[in-house]
PDB file of C-alpha atoms in Angstrom:
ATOM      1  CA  UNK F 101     -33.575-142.260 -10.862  1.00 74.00           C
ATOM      2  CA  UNK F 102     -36.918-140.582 -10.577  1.00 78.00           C
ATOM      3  CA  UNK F 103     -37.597-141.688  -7.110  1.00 82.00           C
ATOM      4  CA  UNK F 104     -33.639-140.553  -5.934  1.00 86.00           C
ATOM      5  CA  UNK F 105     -34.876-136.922  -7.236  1.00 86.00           C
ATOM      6  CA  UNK F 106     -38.123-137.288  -5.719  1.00 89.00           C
ATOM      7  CA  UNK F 107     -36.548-137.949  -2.431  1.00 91.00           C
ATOM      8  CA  UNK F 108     -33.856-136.133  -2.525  1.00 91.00           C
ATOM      9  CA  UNK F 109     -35.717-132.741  -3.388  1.00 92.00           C
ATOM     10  CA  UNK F 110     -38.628-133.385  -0.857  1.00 93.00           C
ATOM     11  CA  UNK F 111     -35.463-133.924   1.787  1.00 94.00           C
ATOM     12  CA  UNK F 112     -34.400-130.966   0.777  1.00 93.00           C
ATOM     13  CA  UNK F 113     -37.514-128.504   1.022  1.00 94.00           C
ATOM     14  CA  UNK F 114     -38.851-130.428   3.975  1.00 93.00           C
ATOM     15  CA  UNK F 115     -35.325-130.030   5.674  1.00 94.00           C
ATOM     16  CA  UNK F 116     -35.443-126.041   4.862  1.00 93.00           C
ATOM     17  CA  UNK F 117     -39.150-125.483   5.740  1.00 93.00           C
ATOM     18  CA  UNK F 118     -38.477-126.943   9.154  1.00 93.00           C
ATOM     19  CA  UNK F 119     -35.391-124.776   9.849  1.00 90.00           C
ATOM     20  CA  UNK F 120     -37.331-121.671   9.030  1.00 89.00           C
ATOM     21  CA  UNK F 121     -40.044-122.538  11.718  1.00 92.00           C
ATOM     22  CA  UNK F 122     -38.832-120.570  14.532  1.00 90.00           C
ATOM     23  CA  UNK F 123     -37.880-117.993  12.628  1.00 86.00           C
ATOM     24  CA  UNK F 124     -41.295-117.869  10.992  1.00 87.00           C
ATOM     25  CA  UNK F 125     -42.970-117.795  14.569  1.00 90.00           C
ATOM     26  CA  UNK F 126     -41.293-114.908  15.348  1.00 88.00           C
ATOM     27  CA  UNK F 127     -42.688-113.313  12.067  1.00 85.00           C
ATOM     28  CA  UNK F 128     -39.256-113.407  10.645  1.00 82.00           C
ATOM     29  CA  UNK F 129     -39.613-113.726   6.423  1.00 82.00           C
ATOM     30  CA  UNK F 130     -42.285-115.635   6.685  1.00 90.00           C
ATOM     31  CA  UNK F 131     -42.822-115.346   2.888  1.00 92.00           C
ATOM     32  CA  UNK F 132     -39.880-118.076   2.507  1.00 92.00           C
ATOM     33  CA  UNK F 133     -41.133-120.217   4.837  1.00 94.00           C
ATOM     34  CA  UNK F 134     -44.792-119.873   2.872  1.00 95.00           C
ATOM     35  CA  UNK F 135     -42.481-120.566  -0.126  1.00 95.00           C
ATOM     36  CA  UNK F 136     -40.688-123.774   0.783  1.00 95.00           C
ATOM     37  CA  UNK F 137     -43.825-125.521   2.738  1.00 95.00           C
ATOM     38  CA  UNK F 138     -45.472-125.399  -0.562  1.00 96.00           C
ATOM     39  CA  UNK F 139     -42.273-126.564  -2.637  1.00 96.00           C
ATOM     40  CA  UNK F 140     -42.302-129.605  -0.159  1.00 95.00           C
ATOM     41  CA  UNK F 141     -46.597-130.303  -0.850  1.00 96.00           C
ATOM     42  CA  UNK F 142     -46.097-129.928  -3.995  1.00 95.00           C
ATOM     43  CA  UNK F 143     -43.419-132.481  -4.337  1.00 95.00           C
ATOM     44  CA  UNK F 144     -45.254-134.697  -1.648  1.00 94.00           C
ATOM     45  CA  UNK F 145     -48.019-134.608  -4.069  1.00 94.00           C
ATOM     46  CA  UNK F 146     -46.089-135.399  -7.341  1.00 93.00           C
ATOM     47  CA  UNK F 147     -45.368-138.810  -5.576  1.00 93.00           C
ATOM     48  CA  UNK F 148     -47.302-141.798  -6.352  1.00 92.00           C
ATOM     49  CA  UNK F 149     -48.000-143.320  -2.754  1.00 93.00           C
ATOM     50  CA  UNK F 150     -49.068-139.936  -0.982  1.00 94.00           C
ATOM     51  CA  UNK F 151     -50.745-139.114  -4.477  1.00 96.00           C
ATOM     52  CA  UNK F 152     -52.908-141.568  -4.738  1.00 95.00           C
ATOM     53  CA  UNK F 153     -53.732-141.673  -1.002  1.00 96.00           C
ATOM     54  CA  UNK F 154     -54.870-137.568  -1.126  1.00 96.00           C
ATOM     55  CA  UNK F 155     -56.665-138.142  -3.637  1.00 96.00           C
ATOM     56  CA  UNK F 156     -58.910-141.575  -2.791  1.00 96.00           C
ATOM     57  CA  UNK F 157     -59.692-139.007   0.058  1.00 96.00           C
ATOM     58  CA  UNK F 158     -61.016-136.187  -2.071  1.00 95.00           C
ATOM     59  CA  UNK F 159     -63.110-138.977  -4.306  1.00 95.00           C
ATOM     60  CA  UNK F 160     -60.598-140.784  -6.793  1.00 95.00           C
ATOM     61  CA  UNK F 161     -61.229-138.505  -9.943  1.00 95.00           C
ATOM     62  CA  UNK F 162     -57.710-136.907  -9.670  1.00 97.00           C
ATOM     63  CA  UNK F 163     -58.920-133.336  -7.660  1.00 97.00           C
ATOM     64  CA  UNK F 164     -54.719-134.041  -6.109  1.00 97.00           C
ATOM     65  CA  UNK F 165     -53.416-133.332  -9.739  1.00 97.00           C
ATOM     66  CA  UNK F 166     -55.647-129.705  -9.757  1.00 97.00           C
ATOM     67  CA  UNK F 167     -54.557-128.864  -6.415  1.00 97.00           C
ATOM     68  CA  UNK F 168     -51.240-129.678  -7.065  1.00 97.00           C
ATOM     69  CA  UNK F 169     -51.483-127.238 -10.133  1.00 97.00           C
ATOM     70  CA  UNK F 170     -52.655-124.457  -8.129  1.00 97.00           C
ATOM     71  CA  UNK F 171     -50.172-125.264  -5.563  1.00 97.00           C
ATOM     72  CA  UNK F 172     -47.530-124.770  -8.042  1.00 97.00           C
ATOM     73  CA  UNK F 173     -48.942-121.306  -9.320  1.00 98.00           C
ATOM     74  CA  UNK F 174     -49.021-120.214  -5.455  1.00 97.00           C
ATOM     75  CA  UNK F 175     -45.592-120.861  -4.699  1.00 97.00           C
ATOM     76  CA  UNK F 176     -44.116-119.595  -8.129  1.00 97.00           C
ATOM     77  CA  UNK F 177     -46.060-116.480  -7.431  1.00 97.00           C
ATOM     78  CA  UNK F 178     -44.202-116.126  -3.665  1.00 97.00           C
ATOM     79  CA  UNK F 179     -40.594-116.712  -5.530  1.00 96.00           C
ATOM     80  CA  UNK F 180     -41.155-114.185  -7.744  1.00 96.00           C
ATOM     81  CA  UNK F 181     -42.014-111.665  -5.286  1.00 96.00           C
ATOM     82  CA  UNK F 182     -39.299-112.857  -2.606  1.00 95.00           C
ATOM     83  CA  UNK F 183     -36.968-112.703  -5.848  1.00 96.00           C
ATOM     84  CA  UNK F 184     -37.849-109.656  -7.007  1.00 96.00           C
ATOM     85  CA  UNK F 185     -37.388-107.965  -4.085  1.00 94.00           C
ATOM     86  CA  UNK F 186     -34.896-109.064  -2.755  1.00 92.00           C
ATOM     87  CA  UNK F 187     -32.384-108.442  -5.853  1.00 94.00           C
ATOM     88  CA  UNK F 188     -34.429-104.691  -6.098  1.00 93.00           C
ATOM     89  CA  UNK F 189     -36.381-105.633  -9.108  1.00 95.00           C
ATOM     90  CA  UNK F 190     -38.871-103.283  -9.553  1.00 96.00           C
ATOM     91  CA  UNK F 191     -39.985-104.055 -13.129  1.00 96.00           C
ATOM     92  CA  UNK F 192     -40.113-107.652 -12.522  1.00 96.00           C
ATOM     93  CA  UNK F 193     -42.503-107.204  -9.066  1.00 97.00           C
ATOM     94  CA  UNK F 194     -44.821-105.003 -11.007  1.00 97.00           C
ATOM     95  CA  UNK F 195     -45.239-107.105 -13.894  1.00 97.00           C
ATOM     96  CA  UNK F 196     -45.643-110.344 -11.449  1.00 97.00           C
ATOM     97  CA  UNK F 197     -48.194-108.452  -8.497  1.00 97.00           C
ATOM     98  CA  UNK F 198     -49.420-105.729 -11.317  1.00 97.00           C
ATOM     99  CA  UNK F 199     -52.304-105.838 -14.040  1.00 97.00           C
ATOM    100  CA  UNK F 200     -50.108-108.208 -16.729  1.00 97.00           C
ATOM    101  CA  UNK F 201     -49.436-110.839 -13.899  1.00 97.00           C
ATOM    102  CA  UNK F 202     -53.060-111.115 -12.684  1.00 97.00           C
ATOM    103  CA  UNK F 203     -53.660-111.704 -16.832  1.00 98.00           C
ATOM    104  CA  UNK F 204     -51.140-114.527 -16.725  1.00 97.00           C
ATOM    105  CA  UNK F 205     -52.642-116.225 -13.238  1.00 98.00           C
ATOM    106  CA  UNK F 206     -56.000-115.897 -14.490  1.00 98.00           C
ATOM    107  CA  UNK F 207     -55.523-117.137 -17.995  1.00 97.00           C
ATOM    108  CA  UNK F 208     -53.597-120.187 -16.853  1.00 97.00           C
ATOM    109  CA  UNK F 209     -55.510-121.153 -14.017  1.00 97.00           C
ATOM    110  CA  UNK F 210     -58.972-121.132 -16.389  1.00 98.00           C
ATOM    111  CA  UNK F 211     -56.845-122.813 -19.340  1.00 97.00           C
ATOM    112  CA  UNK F 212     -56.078-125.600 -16.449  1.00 98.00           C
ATOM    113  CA  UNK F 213     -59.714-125.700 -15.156  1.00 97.00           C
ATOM    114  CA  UNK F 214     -61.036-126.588 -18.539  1.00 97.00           C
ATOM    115  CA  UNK F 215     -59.267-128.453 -19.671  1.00 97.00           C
ATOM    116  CA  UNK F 216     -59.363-130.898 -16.430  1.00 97.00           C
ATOM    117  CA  UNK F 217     -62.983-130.461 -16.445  1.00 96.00           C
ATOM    118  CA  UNK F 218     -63.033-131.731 -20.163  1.00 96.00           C
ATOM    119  CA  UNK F 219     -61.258-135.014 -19.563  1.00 95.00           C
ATOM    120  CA  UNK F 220     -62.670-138.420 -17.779  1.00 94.00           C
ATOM    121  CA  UNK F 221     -60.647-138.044 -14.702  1.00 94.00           C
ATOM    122  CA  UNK F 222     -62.090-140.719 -13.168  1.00 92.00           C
ATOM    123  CA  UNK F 223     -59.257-143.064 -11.111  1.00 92.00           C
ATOM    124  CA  UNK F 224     -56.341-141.541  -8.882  1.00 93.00           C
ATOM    125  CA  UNK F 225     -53.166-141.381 -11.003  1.00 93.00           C
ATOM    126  CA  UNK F 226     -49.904-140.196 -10.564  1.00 91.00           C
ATOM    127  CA  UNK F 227     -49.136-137.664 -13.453  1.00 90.00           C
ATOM    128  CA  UNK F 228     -52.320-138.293 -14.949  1.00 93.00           C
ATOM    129  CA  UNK F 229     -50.630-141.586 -16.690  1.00 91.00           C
ATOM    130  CA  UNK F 230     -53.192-143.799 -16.805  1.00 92.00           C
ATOM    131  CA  UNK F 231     -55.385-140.667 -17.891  1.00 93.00           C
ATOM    132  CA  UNK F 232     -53.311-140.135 -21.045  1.00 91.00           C
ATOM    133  CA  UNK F 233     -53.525-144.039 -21.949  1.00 91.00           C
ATOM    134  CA  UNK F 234     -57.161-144.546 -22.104  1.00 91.00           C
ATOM    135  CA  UNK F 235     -57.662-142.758 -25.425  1.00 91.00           C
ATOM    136  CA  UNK F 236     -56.249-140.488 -27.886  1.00 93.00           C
ATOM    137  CA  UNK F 237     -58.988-137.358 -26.686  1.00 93.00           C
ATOM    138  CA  UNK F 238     -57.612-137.592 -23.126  1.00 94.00           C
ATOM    139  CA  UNK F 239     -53.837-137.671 -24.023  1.00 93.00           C
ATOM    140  CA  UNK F 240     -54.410-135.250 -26.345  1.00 94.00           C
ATOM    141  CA  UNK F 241     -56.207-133.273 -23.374  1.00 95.00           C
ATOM    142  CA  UNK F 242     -53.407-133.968 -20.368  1.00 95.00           C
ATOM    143  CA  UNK F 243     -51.098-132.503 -23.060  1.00 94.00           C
ATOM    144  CA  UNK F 244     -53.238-129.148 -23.291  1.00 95.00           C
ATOM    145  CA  UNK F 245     -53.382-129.622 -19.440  1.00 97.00           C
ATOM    146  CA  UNK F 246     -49.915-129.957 -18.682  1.00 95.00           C
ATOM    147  CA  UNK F 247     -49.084-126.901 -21.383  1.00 95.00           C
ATOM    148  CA  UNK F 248     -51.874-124.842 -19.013  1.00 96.00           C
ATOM    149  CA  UNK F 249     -50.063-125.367 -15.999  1.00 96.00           C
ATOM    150  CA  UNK F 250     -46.495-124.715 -17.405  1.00 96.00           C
ATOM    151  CA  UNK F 251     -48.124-121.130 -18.292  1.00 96.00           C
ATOM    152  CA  UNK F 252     -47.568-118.812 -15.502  1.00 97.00           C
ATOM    153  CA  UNK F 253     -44.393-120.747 -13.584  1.00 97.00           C
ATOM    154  CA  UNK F 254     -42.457-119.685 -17.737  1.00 97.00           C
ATOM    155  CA  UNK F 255     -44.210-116.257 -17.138  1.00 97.00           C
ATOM    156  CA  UNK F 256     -42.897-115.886 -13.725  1.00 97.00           C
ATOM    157  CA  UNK F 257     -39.476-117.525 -14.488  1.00 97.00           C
ATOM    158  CA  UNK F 258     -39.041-115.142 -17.748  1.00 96.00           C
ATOM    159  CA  UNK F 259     -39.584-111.920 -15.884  1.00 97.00           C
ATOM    160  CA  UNK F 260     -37.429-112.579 -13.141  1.00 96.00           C
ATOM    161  CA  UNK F 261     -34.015-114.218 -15.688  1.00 96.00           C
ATOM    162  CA  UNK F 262     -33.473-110.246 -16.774  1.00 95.00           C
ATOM    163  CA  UNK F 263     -33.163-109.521 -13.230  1.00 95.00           C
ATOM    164  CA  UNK F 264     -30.963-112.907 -11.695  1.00 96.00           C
ATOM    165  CA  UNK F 265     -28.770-112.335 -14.818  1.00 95.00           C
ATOM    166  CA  UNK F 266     -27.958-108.267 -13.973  1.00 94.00           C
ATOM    167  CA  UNK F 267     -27.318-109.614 -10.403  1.00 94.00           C
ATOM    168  CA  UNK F 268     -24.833-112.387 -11.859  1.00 91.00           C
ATOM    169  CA  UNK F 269     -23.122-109.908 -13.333  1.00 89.00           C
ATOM    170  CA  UNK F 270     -22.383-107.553 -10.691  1.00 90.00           C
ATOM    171  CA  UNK F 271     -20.138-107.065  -8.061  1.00 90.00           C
ATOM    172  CA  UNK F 272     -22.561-107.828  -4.807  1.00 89.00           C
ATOM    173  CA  UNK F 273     -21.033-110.726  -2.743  1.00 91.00           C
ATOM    174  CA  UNK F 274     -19.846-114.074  -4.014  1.00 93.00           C
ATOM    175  CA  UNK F 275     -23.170-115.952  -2.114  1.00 93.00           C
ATOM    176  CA  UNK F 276     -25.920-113.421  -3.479  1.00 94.00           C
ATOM    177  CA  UNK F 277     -24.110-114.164  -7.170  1.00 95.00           C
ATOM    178  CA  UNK F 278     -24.134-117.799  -6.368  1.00 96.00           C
ATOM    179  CA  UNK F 279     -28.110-117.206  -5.382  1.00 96.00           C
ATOM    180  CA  UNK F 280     -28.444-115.492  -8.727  1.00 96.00           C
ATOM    181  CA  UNK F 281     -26.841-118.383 -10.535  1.00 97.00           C
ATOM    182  CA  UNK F 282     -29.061-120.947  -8.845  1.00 97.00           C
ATOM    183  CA  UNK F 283     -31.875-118.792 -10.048  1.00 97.00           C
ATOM    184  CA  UNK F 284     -30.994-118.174 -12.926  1.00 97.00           C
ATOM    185  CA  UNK F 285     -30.846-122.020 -14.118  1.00 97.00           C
ATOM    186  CA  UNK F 286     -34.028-122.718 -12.331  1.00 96.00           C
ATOM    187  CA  UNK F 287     -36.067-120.042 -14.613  1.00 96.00           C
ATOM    188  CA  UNK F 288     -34.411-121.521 -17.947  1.00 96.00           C
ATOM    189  CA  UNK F 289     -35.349-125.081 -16.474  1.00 96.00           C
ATOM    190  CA  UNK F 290     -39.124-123.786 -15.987  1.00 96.00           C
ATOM    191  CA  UNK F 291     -38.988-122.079 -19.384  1.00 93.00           C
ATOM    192  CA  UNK F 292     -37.669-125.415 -20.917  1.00 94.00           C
ATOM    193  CA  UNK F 293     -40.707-127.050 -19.794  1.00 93.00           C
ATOM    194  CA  UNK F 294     -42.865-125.289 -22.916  1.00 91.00           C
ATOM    195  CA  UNK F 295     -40.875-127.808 -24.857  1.00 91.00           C
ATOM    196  CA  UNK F 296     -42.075-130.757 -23.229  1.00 91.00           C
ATOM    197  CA  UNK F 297     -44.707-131.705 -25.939  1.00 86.00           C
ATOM    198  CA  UNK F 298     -41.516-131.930 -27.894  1.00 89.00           C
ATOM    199  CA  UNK F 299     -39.545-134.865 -26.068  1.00 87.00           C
ATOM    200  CA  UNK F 300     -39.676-138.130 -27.269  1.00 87.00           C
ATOM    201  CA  UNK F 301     -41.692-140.854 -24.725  1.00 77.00           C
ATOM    202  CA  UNK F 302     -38.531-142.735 -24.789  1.00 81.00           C
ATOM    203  CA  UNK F 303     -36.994-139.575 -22.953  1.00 84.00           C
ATOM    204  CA  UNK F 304     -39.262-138.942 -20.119  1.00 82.00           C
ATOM    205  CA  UNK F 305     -37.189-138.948 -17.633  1.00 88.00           C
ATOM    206  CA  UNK F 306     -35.876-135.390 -18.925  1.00 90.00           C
ATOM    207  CA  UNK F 307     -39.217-134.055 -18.143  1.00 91.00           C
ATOM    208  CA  UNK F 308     -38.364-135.109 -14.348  1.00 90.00           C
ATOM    209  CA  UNK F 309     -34.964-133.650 -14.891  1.00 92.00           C
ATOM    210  CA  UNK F 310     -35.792-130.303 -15.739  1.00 93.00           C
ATOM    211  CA  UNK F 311     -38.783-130.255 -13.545  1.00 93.00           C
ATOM    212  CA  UNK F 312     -36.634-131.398 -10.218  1.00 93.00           C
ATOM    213  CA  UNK F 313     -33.884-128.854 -11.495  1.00 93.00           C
ATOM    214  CA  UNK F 314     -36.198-126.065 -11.232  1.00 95.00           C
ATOM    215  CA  UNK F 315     -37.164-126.797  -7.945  1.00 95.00           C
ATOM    216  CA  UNK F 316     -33.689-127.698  -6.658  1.00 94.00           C
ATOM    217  CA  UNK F 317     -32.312-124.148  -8.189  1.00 96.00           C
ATOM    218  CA  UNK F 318     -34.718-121.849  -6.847  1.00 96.00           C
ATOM    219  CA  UNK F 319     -35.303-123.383  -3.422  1.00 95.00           C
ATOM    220  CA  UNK F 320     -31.378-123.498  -2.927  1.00 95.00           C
ATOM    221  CA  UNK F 321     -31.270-119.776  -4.299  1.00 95.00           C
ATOM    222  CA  UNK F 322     -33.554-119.111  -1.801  1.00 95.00           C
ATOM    223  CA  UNK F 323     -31.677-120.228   1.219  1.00 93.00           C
ATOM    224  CA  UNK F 324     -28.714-118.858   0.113  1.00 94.00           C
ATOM    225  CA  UNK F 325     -30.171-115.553  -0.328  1.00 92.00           C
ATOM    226  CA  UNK F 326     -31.543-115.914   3.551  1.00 89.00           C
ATOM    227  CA  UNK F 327     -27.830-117.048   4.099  1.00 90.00           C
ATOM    228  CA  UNK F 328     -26.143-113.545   2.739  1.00 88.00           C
ATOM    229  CA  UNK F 329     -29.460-111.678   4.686  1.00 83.00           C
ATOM    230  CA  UNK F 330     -28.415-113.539   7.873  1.00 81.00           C
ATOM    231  CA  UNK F 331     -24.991-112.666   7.287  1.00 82.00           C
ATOM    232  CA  UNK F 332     -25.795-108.766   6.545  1.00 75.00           C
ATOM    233  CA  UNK F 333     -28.006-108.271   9.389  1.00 68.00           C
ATOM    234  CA  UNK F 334     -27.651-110.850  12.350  1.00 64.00           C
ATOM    235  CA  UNK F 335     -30.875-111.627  14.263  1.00 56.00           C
ATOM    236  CA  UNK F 336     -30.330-110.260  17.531  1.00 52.00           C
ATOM    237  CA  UNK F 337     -30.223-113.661  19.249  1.00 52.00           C
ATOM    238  CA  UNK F 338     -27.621-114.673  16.730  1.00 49.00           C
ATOM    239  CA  UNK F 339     -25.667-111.517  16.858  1.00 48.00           C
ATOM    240  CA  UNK F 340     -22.494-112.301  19.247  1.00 47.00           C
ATOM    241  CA  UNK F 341     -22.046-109.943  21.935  1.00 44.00           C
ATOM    242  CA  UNK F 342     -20.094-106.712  21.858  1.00 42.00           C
ATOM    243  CA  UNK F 343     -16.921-107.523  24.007  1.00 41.00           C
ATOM    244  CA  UNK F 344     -16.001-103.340  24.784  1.00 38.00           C
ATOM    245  CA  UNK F 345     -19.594-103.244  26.048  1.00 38.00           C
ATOM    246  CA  UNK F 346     -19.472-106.380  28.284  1.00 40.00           C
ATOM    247  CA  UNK F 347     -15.917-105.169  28.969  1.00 40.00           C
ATOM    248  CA  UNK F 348     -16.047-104.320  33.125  1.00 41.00           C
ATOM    249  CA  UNK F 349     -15.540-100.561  33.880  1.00 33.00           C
TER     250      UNK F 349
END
């Protein structure tokens, strides 16, 4: 189950990344493309094969798991700007790019610094597992770790949900509702996680669930939004010709 979701959602963000490449090149909304390449890292790194392989290469004491971290803050950071613009949110873009965002980033990303810096990382491993299972001072420690990084992707999914749900509820197109839908379920998913330390060990797998979700929600969103753009304003080389003024005299 866990690997299908794996797969399946690296398919997916790999699959979108590559179709926004020419587009990109041209310096078409390159922000998405930004966006999804480090959806489908991110994923690529919550695997255990390519995991484990990164990080024997950066010296086996689990530097992957704090990249991956930081990748995570990156990208959340891009979908709330991409988001908030997009659906004219200008409350939601200050308080992500303003003062009270840079608060959030910061404090999360030195929560997740020391707390990795505090624990005996020492061994690659996938989720920090085999971390968690040497003692009860470094479970107790990939707990505070995981909370850290949870931080700012709740912040960032809480201050856009205000704005996906006014779009739900208006009368814009049927695909930029379905966008806001999408969205909409992917910020409760991220805000869910702050209930992780709650969930049984028996139930792990719903930690995968809601995580994968997340993803799934706002990457789809995403496309569809770049969908309803394409569909709004045609790229000239998509844009089918004009027959009056092809028409001969």
């Amino acid at each position: 189950m866990i690997e299908i979701l794996q797969w399946s959602t690296l398919a997916v963000c790999g699959a979108l990344a590559a179709a926004r490449i020419p587009s990109a090149r041209r310096g078409e909304n390159r922000l998405l493309f930004g966006i999804l390449l480090l959806m489908t890292v991110a994923i690529l790194l919550s695997m255990r094969a390519p995991y484990v392989a990164i990080d024997q290469v950066l010296g086996g004491r689990n530097l992957a798991n704090l990249i991956l971290r930081f990748i995570i803050f990156g990208a959340i950071l891009l979908v709330g700007i991409r988001v908030a613009r997009a659906f004219g949110a200008r409350r939601a873009l200050t308080l992500i790019t303003g003062r009270a965002g840079a608060v959030a980033l910061a404090i999360a990303g030195v929560a997740v610094i020391v707390t990795f810096l505090f624990m005996d990382t020492a061994g690659s491993s996938a989720g920090l597992e085999a971390i968690a299972a040497q003692d009860a001072r470094n479970a107790m420690l990939v707990e505070y770790y995981g909370a850290a990084g949870r931080l700012y992707p709740s912040y960032v999914a809480l201050v856009l949900l205000p704005a996906t749900i006014g779009v739900l509820r208006s009368r814009l197109p049927a695909l930029i509702r379905t966008a806001a839908l999408l969205l909409s379920v992917g910020a409760v998913a991220i805000a869910l996680s702050l209930l992780f330390p709650m969930i049984p060990p028996g139930l792990g797998i719903l930690r995968f669930i809601v995580n994968y979700t997340a993803i799934l929600c706002y990457v789809l969103g995403l496309a569809l939004i770049w969908m309803a753009k394409l569909r709004a304003h045609p790229s000239p080389r998509n844009r089918r010709p004009d027959p009056a003024a092809t028409a001969p005299d």
